[in-house]
Structure formats: structure tokens, C-alpha cells
PDB file of C-alpha atoms in Angstrom:
ATOM      1  CA  ALA A   1     109.419  74.041  84.076  1.00  0.00           C
ATOM      2  CA  GLN A   2     107.716  77.179  85.307  1.00  0.00           C
ATOM      3  CA  LYS A   3     104.954  78.734  83.239  1.00  0.00           C
ATOM      4  CA  ILE A   4     102.663  81.734  83.595  1.00  0.00           C
ATOM      5  CA  THR A   5      99.428  81.986  81.619  1.00  0.00           C
ATOM      6  CA  GLN A   6      97.466  85.180  81.124  1.00  0.00           C
ATOM      7  CA  THR A   7      94.442  84.375  78.977  1.00  0.00           C
ATOM      8  CA  GLN A   8      93.087  87.914  78.607  1.00  0.00           C
ATOM      9  CA  PRO A   9      94.947  89.856  75.905  1.00  0.00           C
ATOM     10  CA  GLY A  10      92.758  92.903  76.592  1.00  0.00           C
ATOM     11  CA  MET A  11      90.315  94.091  79.221  1.00  0.00           C
ATOM     12  CA  PHE A  12      88.005  97.092  79.386  1.00  0.00           C
ATOM     13  CA  VAL A  13      86.640  98.662  82.537  1.00  0.00           C
ATOM     14  CA  GLN A  14      84.841 101.854  83.373  1.00  0.00           C
ATOM     15  CA  GLU A  15      86.362 104.339  85.735  1.00  0.00           C
ATOM     16  CA  LYS A  16      85.608 103.628  89.414  1.00  0.00           C
ATOM     17  CA  GLU A  17      84.694 100.015  88.770  1.00  0.00           C
ATOM     18  CA  ALA A  18      86.700  97.002  89.897  1.00  0.00           C
ATOM     19  CA  VAL A  19      88.477  94.711  87.452  1.00  0.00           C
ATOM     20  CA  THR A  20      90.113  91.298  87.780  1.00  0.00           C
ATOM     21  CA  LEU A  21      93.087  90.301  85.662  1.00  0.00           C
ATOM     22  CA  ASP A  22      93.613  86.560  85.460  1.00  0.00           C
ATOM     23  CA  CYS A  23      96.855  84.685  85.997  1.00  0.00           C
ATOM     24  CA  THR A  24      97.489  80.987  86.349  1.00  0.00           C
ATOM     25  CA  TYR A  25     100.858  79.438  87.003  1.00  0.00           C
ATOM     26  CA  ASP A  26     102.544  76.090  86.880  1.00  0.00           C
ATOM     27  CA  THR A  27     105.496  74.951  88.925  1.00  0.00           C
ATOM     28  CA  SER A  28     106.540  71.854  90.822  1.00  0.00           C
ATOM     29  CA  ASP A  29     108.613  73.891  93.261  1.00  0.00           C
ATOM     30  CA  PRO A  30     106.852  74.311  96.634  1.00  0.00           C
ATOM     31  CA  SER A  31     108.580  77.650  97.246  1.00  0.00           C
ATOM     32  CA  TYR A  32     107.849  80.435  94.799  1.00  0.00           C
ATOM     33  CA  GLY A  33     106.860  84.063  94.547  1.00  0.00           C
ATOM     34  CA  LEU A  34     104.216  85.647  92.371  1.00  0.00           C
ATOM     35  CA  PHE A  35     104.440  89.229  91.159  1.00  0.00           C
ATOM     36  CA  TRP A  36     102.366  91.687  89.227  1.00  0.00           C
ATOM     37  CA  TYR A  37     103.986  94.480  87.241  1.00  0.00           C
ATOM     38  CA  LYS A  38     102.398  97.396  85.427  1.00  0.00           C
ATOM     39  CA  GLN A  39     103.878  98.736  82.214  1.00  0.00           C
ATOM     40  CA  PRO A  40     102.412 102.091  81.153  1.00  0.00           C
ATOM     41  CA  SER A  41     102.873 103.457  77.657  1.00  0.00           C
ATOM     42  CA  SER A  42     106.118 105.112  78.776  1.00  0.00           C
ATOM     43  CA  GLY A  43     107.646 101.627  78.972  1.00  0.00           C
ATOM     44  CA  GLU A  44     108.958 101.251  82.494  1.00  0.00           C
ATOM     45  CA  MET A  45     108.025  98.222  84.588  1.00  0.00           C
ATOM     46  CA  ILE A  46     106.386  99.167  87.872  1.00  0.00           C
ATOM     47  CA  PHE A  47     106.126  96.632  90.671  1.00  0.00           C
ATOM     48  CA  LEU A  48     102.599  96.409  92.068  1.00  0.00           C
ATOM     49  CA  ILE A  49     102.221  93.493  94.426  1.00  0.00           C
ATOM     50  CA  TYR A  50     103.845  90.281  95.609  1.00  0.00           C
ATOM     51  CA  GLN A  51     102.530  86.979  96.993  1.00  0.00           C
ATOM     52  CA  GLY A  52     104.721  84.268  98.487  1.00  0.00           C
ATOM     53  CA  SER A  53     103.701  80.651  98.171  1.00  0.00           C
ATOM     54  CA  TYR A  54     103.680  80.220 101.944  1.00  0.00           C
ATOM     55  CA  ASP A  55     101.782  83.408 102.686  1.00  0.00           C
ATOM     56  CA  GLN A  56      98.517  82.572 104.406  1.00  0.00           C
ATOM     57  CA  GLN A  57      96.740  85.781 103.522  1.00  0.00           C
ATOM     58  CA  ASN A  58      96.129  87.394 100.173  1.00  0.00           C
ATOM     59  CA  ALA A  59      98.443  90.308  99.512  1.00  0.00           C
ATOM     60  CA  THR A  60      97.027  93.822  99.336  1.00  0.00           C
ATOM     61  CA  GLU A  61      98.658  97.111  98.346  1.00  0.00           C
ATOM     62  CA  GLY A  62      96.284 100.049  98.299  1.00  0.00           C
ATOM     63  CA  ARG A  63      93.797  99.511  95.469  1.00  0.00           C
ATOM     64  CA  TYR A  64      95.573  96.328  94.387  1.00  0.00           C
ATOM     65  CA  SER A  65      94.856  92.931  95.857  1.00  0.00           C
ATOM     66  CA  LEU A  66      95.948  89.502  94.814  1.00  0.00           C
ATOM     67  CA  ASN A  67      93.373  86.715  94.845  1.00  0.00           C
ATOM     68  CA  PHE A  68      95.687  83.777  95.545  1.00  0.00           C
ATOM     69  CA  GLN A  69      94.121  80.334  95.136  1.00  0.00           C
ATOM     70  CA  LYS A  70      96.943  77.880  95.621  1.00  0.00           C
ATOM     71  CA  ALA A  71      94.966  74.720  94.865  1.00  0.00           C
ATOM     72  CA  ARG A  72      93.874  76.187  91.543  1.00  0.00           C
ATOM     73  CA  LYS A  73      97.313  77.690  90.895  1.00  0.00           C
ATOM     74  CA  SER A  74      95.837  81.073  90.222  1.00  0.00           C
ATOM     75  CA  ALA A  75      96.988  84.530  91.296  1.00  0.00           C
ATOM     76  CA  ASN A  76      94.514  87.035  89.910  1.00  0.00           C
ATOM     77  CA  LEU A  77      95.055  90.762  90.333  1.00  0.00           C
ATOM     78  CA  VAL A  78      92.078  92.787  91.488  1.00  0.00           C
ATOM     79  CA  ILE A  79      92.126  96.532  90.949  1.00  0.00           C
ATOM     80  CA  SER A  80      89.410  98.327  92.850  1.00  0.00           C
ATOM     81  CA  ALA A  81      88.006 101.727  91.918  1.00  0.00           C
ATOM     82  CA  SER A  82      89.783 101.885  88.543  1.00  0.00           C
ATOM     83  CA  GLN A  83      91.341 105.159  87.503  1.00  0.00           C
ATOM     84  CA  LEU A  84      92.219 106.446  84.038  1.00  0.00           C
ATOM     85  CA  GLY A  85      95.878 106.167  84.985  1.00  0.00           C
ATOM     86  CA  ASP A  86      95.470 102.423  85.429  1.00  0.00           C
ATOM     87  CA  SER A  87      95.372 101.987  81.640  1.00  0.00           C
ATOM     88  CA  ALA A  88      98.514  99.968  80.889  1.00  0.00           C
ATOM     89  CA  MET A  89      99.895  96.503  80.234  1.00  0.00           C
ATOM     90  CA  TYR A  90      99.875  94.229  83.254  1.00  0.00           C
ATOM     91  CA  PHE A  91     102.262  91.323  83.606  1.00  0.00           C
ATOM     92  CA  CYS A  92     102.036  88.417  85.997  1.00  0.00           C
ATOM     93  CA  ALA A  93     105.377  86.826  86.854  1.00  0.00           C
ATOM     94  CA  MET A  94     106.793  84.089  89.038  1.00  0.00           C
ATOM     95  CA  HIS A  95     110.133  83.099  90.401  1.00  0.00           C
ATOM     96  CA  THR A  96     111.413  80.131  92.325  1.00  0.00           C
ATOM     97  CA  GLY A  97     114.768  79.304  93.799  1.00  0.00           C
ATOM     98  CA  PHE A  98     116.529  80.158  90.579  1.00  0.00           C
ATOM     99  CA  GLN A  99     115.438  83.788  91.015  1.00  0.00           C
ATOM    100  CA  LYS A 100     114.832  84.504  87.357  1.00  0.00           C
ATOM    101  CA  LEU A 101     111.337  85.766  86.645  1.00  0.00           C
ATOM    102  CA  VAL A 102     109.039  83.936  84.275  1.00  0.00           C
ATOM    103  CA  PHE A 103     106.441  86.245  82.747  1.00  0.00           C
ATOM    104  CA  GLY A 104     103.068  85.834  81.159  1.00  0.00           C
ATOM    105  CA  THR A 105     102.194  87.475  77.848  1.00  0.00           C
ATOM    106  CA  GLY A 106     100.432  90.337  79.591  1.00  0.00           C
ATOM    107  CA  THR A 107      96.966  91.872  79.630  1.00  0.00           C
ATOM    108  CA  ARG A 108      96.272  95.310  78.233  1.00  0.00           C
ATOM    109  CA  LEU A 109      93.822  97.181  80.448  1.00  0.00           C
ATOM    110  CA  LEU A 110      91.893 100.144  79.156  1.00  0.00           C
ATOM    111  CA  VAL A 111      89.976 102.287  81.625  1.00  0.00           C
ATOM    112  CA  SER A 112      87.258 104.444  80.083  1.00  0.00           C
ATOM    113  CA  PRO A 113      85.695 107.570  81.596  1.00  0.00           C
TER     114      PRO A 113
ATOM    115  CA  GLU B   1     117.761 106.718  95.937  1.00  0.00           C
ATOM    116  CA  ALA B   2     118.346 106.328  92.207  1.00  0.00           C
ATOM    117  CA  GLY B   3     116.573 103.459  90.481  1.00  0.00           C
ATOM    118  CA  VAL B   4     117.870 101.130  87.807  1.00  0.00           C
ATOM    119  CA  THR B   5     119.015 103.097  84.803  1.00  0.00           C
ATOM    120  CA  GLN B   6     119.587 101.927  81.261  1.00  0.00           C
ATOM    121  CA  PHE B   7     121.321 103.490  78.313  1.00  0.00           C
ATOM    122  CA  PRO B   8     120.444 104.173  75.580  1.00  0.00           C
ATOM    123  CA  SER B   9     116.692 104.401  75.787  1.00  0.00           C
ATOM    124  CA  HIS B  10     116.391 103.654  72.094  1.00  0.00           C
ATOM    125  CA  SER B  11     118.814 102.313  69.522  1.00  0.00           C
ATOM    126  CA  VAL B  12     118.281 101.873  65.798  1.00  0.00           C
ATOM    127  CA  ILE B  13     120.961  99.925  63.933  1.00  0.00           C
ATOM    128  CA  GLU B  14     121.334  98.002  60.713  1.00  0.00           C
ATOM    129  CA  LYS B  15     121.591  94.262  60.482  1.00  0.00           C
ATOM    130  CA  GLY B  16     125.171  93.170  60.993  1.00  0.00           C
ATOM    131  CA  GLN B  17     126.152  96.093  63.190  1.00  0.00           C
ATOM    132  CA  THR B  18     127.125  95.931  66.840  1.00  0.00           C
ATOM    133  CA  VAL B  19     125.204  97.463  69.719  1.00  0.00           C
ATOM    134  CA  THR B  20     126.084  97.690  73.387  1.00  0.00           C
ATOM    135  CA  LEU B  21     123.425  98.236  76.020  1.00  0.00           C
ATOM    136  CA  ARG B  22     124.285  99.414  79.482  1.00  0.00           C
ATOM    137  CA  CYS B  23     122.553  98.902  82.818  1.00  0.00           C
ATOM    138  CA  ASP B  24     123.337 100.566  86.127  1.00  0.00           C
ATOM    139  CA  PRO B  25     121.621  98.715  88.964  1.00  0.00           C
ATOM    140  CA  ILE B  26     120.533 100.182  92.258  1.00  0.00           C
ATOM    141  CA  SER B  27     123.590 100.761  94.406  1.00  0.00           C
ATOM    142  CA  GLY B  28     124.286  97.810  96.668  1.00  0.00           C
ATOM    143  CA  HIS B  29     122.227  95.306  94.681  1.00  0.00           C
ATOM    144  CA  ASP B  30     124.278  92.184  94.057  1.00  0.00           C
ATOM    145  CA  ASN B  31     121.791  90.632  91.659  1.00  0.00           C
ATOM    146  CA  LEU B  32     121.463  91.962  88.138  1.00  0.00           C
ATOM    147  CA  TYR B  33     119.190  90.465  85.500  1.00  0.00           C
ATOM    148  CA  TRP B  34     118.687  91.002  81.798  1.00  0.00           C
ATOM    149  CA  TYR B  35     115.318  90.319  80.158  1.00  0.00           C
ATOM    150  CA  ARG B  36     114.006  90.854  76.654  1.00  0.00           C
ATOM    151  CA  ARG B  37     110.565  91.378  75.191  1.00  0.00           C
ATOM    152  CA  VAL B  38     110.200  90.743  71.517  1.00  0.00           C
ATOM    153  CA  MET B  39     107.156  92.474  70.016  1.00  0.00           C
ATOM    154  CA  GLY B  40     103.894  90.843  71.047  1.00  0.00           C
ATOM    155  CA  LYS B  41     105.522  88.112  73.086  1.00  0.00           C
ATOM    156  CA  GLU B  42     106.237  87.576  76.733  1.00  0.00           C
ATOM    157  CA  ILE B  43     109.197  89.035  78.561  1.00  0.00           C
ATOM    158  CA  LYS B  44     111.945  86.429  78.625  1.00  0.00           C
ATOM    159  CA  PHE B  45     114.872  85.997  80.954  1.00  0.00           C
ATOM    160  CA  LEU B  46     118.337  86.275  79.423  1.00  0.00           C
ATOM    161  CA  LEU B  47     120.781  86.025  82.292  1.00  0.00           C
ATOM    162  CA  HIS B  48     121.494  86.694  85.949  1.00  0.00           C
ATOM    163  CA  PHE B  49     124.636  88.072  87.559  1.00  0.00           C
ATOM    164  CA  VAL B  50     125.497  87.795  91.217  1.00  0.00           C
ATOM    165  CA  LYS B  51     128.075  90.508  91.640  1.00  0.00           C
ATOM    166  CA  GLU B  52     130.454  89.948  88.719  1.00  0.00           C
ATOM    167  CA  SER B  53     129.697  86.251  88.251  1.00  0.00           C
ATOM    168  CA  LYS B  54     127.186  84.788  85.824  1.00  0.00           C
ATOM    169  CA  GLN B  55     124.785  82.804  87.970  1.00  0.00           C
ATOM    170  CA  ASP B  56     122.461  81.714  85.187  1.00  0.00           C
ATOM    171  CA  GLU B  57     122.828  82.412  81.498  1.00  0.00           C
ATOM    172  CA  SER B  58     120.367  79.822  80.297  1.00  0.00           C
ATOM    173  CA  GLY B  59     118.247  82.408  78.510  1.00  0.00           C
ATOM    174  CA  MET B  60     120.941  83.823  76.250  1.00  0.00           C
ATOM    175  CA  PRO B  61     119.716  83.073  72.717  1.00  0.00           C
ATOM    176  CA  ASN B  62     123.081  82.460  71.036  1.00  0.00           C
ATOM    177  CA  ASN B  63     126.724  83.428  71.034  1.00  0.00           C
ATOM    178  CA  ARG B  64     126.021  86.744  69.346  1.00  0.00           C
ATOM    179  CA  PHE B  65     125.053  88.000  72.797  1.00  0.00           C
ATOM    180  CA  LEU B  66     127.753  88.804  75.331  1.00  0.00           C
ATOM    181  CA  ALA B  67     127.049  90.143  78.808  1.00  0.00           C
ATOM    182  CA  GLU B  68     129.595  91.452  81.244  1.00  0.00           C
ATOM    183  CA  ARG B  69     129.555  92.928  84.706  1.00  0.00           C
ATOM    184  CA  THR B  70     133.063  93.993  85.506  1.00  0.00           C
ATOM    185  CA  GLY B  71     133.612  94.886  89.148  1.00  0.00           C
ATOM    186  CA  GLY B  72     130.099  93.860  90.065  1.00  0.00           C
ATOM    187  CA  THR B  73     128.605  97.258  89.339  1.00  0.00           C
ATOM    188  CA  TYR B  74     127.160  98.178  85.971  1.00  0.00           C
ATOM    189  CA  SER B  75     126.575  95.621  83.244  1.00  0.00           C
ATOM    190  CA  THR B  76     126.778  95.693  79.474  1.00  0.00           C
ATOM    191  CA  LEU B  77     125.001  93.526  76.950  1.00  0.00           C
ATOM    192  CA  LYS B  78     126.602  93.440  73.516  1.00  0.00           C
ATOM    193  CA  VAL B  79     124.909  92.098  70.424  1.00  0.00           C
ATOM    194  CA  GLN B  80     127.352  91.353  67.612  1.00  0.00           C
ATOM    195  CA  PRO B  81     126.379  91.067  64.818  1.00  0.00           C
ATOM    196  CA  ALA B  82     122.770  92.156  65.272  1.00  0.00           C
ATOM    197  CA  GLU B  83     120.018  90.334  63.393  1.00  0.00           C
ATOM    198  CA  LEU B  84     116.458  91.423  62.616  1.00  0.00           C
ATOM    199  CA  GLU B  85     115.008  89.074  65.245  1.00  0.00           C
ATOM    200  CA  ASP B  86     117.007  90.817  67.961  1.00  0.00           C
ATOM    201  CA  SER B  87     114.614  93.777  67.816  1.00  0.00           C
ATOM    202  CA  GLY B  88     112.706  94.283  71.025  1.00  0.00           C
ATOM    203  CA  VAL B  89     112.878  95.921  74.415  1.00  0.00           C
ATOM    204  CA  TYR B  90     115.736  94.913  76.672  1.00  0.00           C
ATOM    205  CA  PHE B  91     115.088  95.293  80.369  1.00  0.00           C
ATOM    206  CA  CYS B  92     117.545  95.219  83.206  1.00  0.00           C
ATOM    207  CA  ALA B  93     116.528  94.553  86.793  1.00  0.00           C
ATOM    208  CA  SER B  94     118.338  94.370  90.096  1.00  0.00           C
ATOM    209  CA  SER B  95     117.647  92.981  93.546  1.00  0.00           C
ATOM    210  CA  GLN B  96     119.313  92.578  96.908  1.00  0.00           C
ATOM    211  CA  GLY B  97     120.357  89.397  98.592  1.00  0.00           C
ATOM    212  CA  ARG B  98     119.707  85.809  97.648  1.00  0.00           C
ATOM    213  CA  ASN B  99     116.246  85.332  99.073  1.00  0.00           C
ATOM    214  CA  VAL B 100     113.783  84.032  96.508  1.00  0.00           C
ATOM    215  CA  TYR B 101     111.301  86.669  97.667  1.00  0.00           C
ATOM    216  CA  ASN B 102     113.448  89.645  96.801  1.00  0.00           C
ATOM    217  CA  GLU B 103     111.669  92.159  94.612  1.00  0.00           C
ATOM    218  CA  GLN B 104     113.327  92.878  91.306  1.00  0.00           C
ATOM    219  CA  PHE B 105     113.423  96.557  90.389  1.00  0.00           C
ATOM    220  CA  PHE B 106     113.300  97.165  86.675  1.00  0.00           C
ATOM    221  CA  GLY B 107     114.907  99.825  84.571  1.00  0.00           C
ATOM    222  CA  PRO B 108     113.003 101.700  81.851  1.00  0.00           C
ATOM    223  CA  GLY B 109     114.308  99.407  79.122  1.00  0.00           C
ATOM    224  CA  THR B 110     116.232  99.927  75.912  1.00  0.00           C
ATOM    225  CA  ARG B 111     114.207  99.649  72.734  1.00  0.00           C
ATOM    226  CA  LEU B 112     116.399  98.069  70.064  1.00  0.00           C
ATOM    227  CA  THR B 113     115.362  98.238  66.437  1.00  0.00           C
ATOM    228  CA  VAL B 114     117.399  96.285  63.889  1.00  0.00           C
ATOM    229  CA  LEU B 115     116.714  97.282  60.284  1.00  0.00           C
TER     230      LEU B 115
END
């Protein structure tokens, strides 16, 4: 069975600093995708970044990068130069051939001025 | 291009009543998914449509939940009768194609409160 673990219920970071949100996963399927979504207080789920299991390089999207360590089964999200608008819940998710997403419990990030 | 839309945004009902949630996926997306987040817990998969067919309904909690996608366009999720533990946020998502790497686009969710 697939499982996503996010061990940080809450994280604090100062504006302009970098922050790493942890995510570990478990699957026996060799083909899978890893996603990060942001959920601001307004409730919508915003796609941030994607990493495929066969991708050789770590994914990057603007200030977001994914630190993918396949041997350790980790897919940590790194946000560089944090902004106040980054305060939100962040969910790590995975899907395999069955397409349904399996989510972690989320990490609430608070960016302070 | 319009995103995934859901209606209503918020519903408050009493235990035993019926509620129907609606999801309009992005036009042209064959895949439609329903997820639910109960307060404080992770977001959990409910079911997956490919066009009008149920591809995977392994996450449906019990037979009080009925999902339909007539004509392969919008989908409805009916809860009848609603129980207190059904409270949560119900998300719909859609994606194109059958590639495992297809991004799922989420709607804003429907917050259901059962009193």
C-alpha cells in the first residue's frame, strides 16, 4: 500500500529565509509521481511541483524545488526566499498506476515578517 | 480556461438529511476524482471516474455515498442520510489522459457540516 508521511505538523520561518518541508513515502511500485500542493486559508488546492520516479534531476518551479532522494524515499519541498503569502498548509501526495492520490497529513507553514 | 468548479461552497445540514455536491471538471478532462478531508486528518481518495465509468471506488466509505457522472461531464456526490462523521471538505479534481504523471487540478472544495 502507498503511504505518505509528513512529520512536521507546523513550521515557522522568517520572511526571505528558506524552509524545507519534509515528506517521506512508501510504495513498492517502481513507477510513481510525487506532488506538492499548497492550501491557503481560502481553501483551494494549488499545485506547486511534481517529481516523477524516473526523473534524474530534482524538479524546480520558481522558488520551489523538490529535494528527491529516491534511496531514502524522501521528497522534501524547499521554498527559497519565503514570502508572507507562503503561509498555508502544504500537502505532499503520491500516485502510482492507479492514479488516485495518496496524501500526507500536511504541514502548516507560518511566515513571519 | 475555467478551472474545476464545485457547488455549493458550503453546506450545513442536519443529521439524517440528504446533500448533493456537484463538480464541474475542466472541459475535456476524462478523469474526475472525489476526495475528502475530515477535520485534522489527511485528504482521502473517494473515487475516480474515467468519463462516465467508475474506475475505482475503493475509497467510498459506505453505501450512504452515491456518485454519478452522467454523460461524462459533471459529477454529483450524494450523501443520504448524512451522519455527523461525514462533516469535512469534499474536493473534486480532474485530469487529462491516462498517464500516471498527469497533474490533477483541484476545485475549491465543498465544506460540509452535519449537525
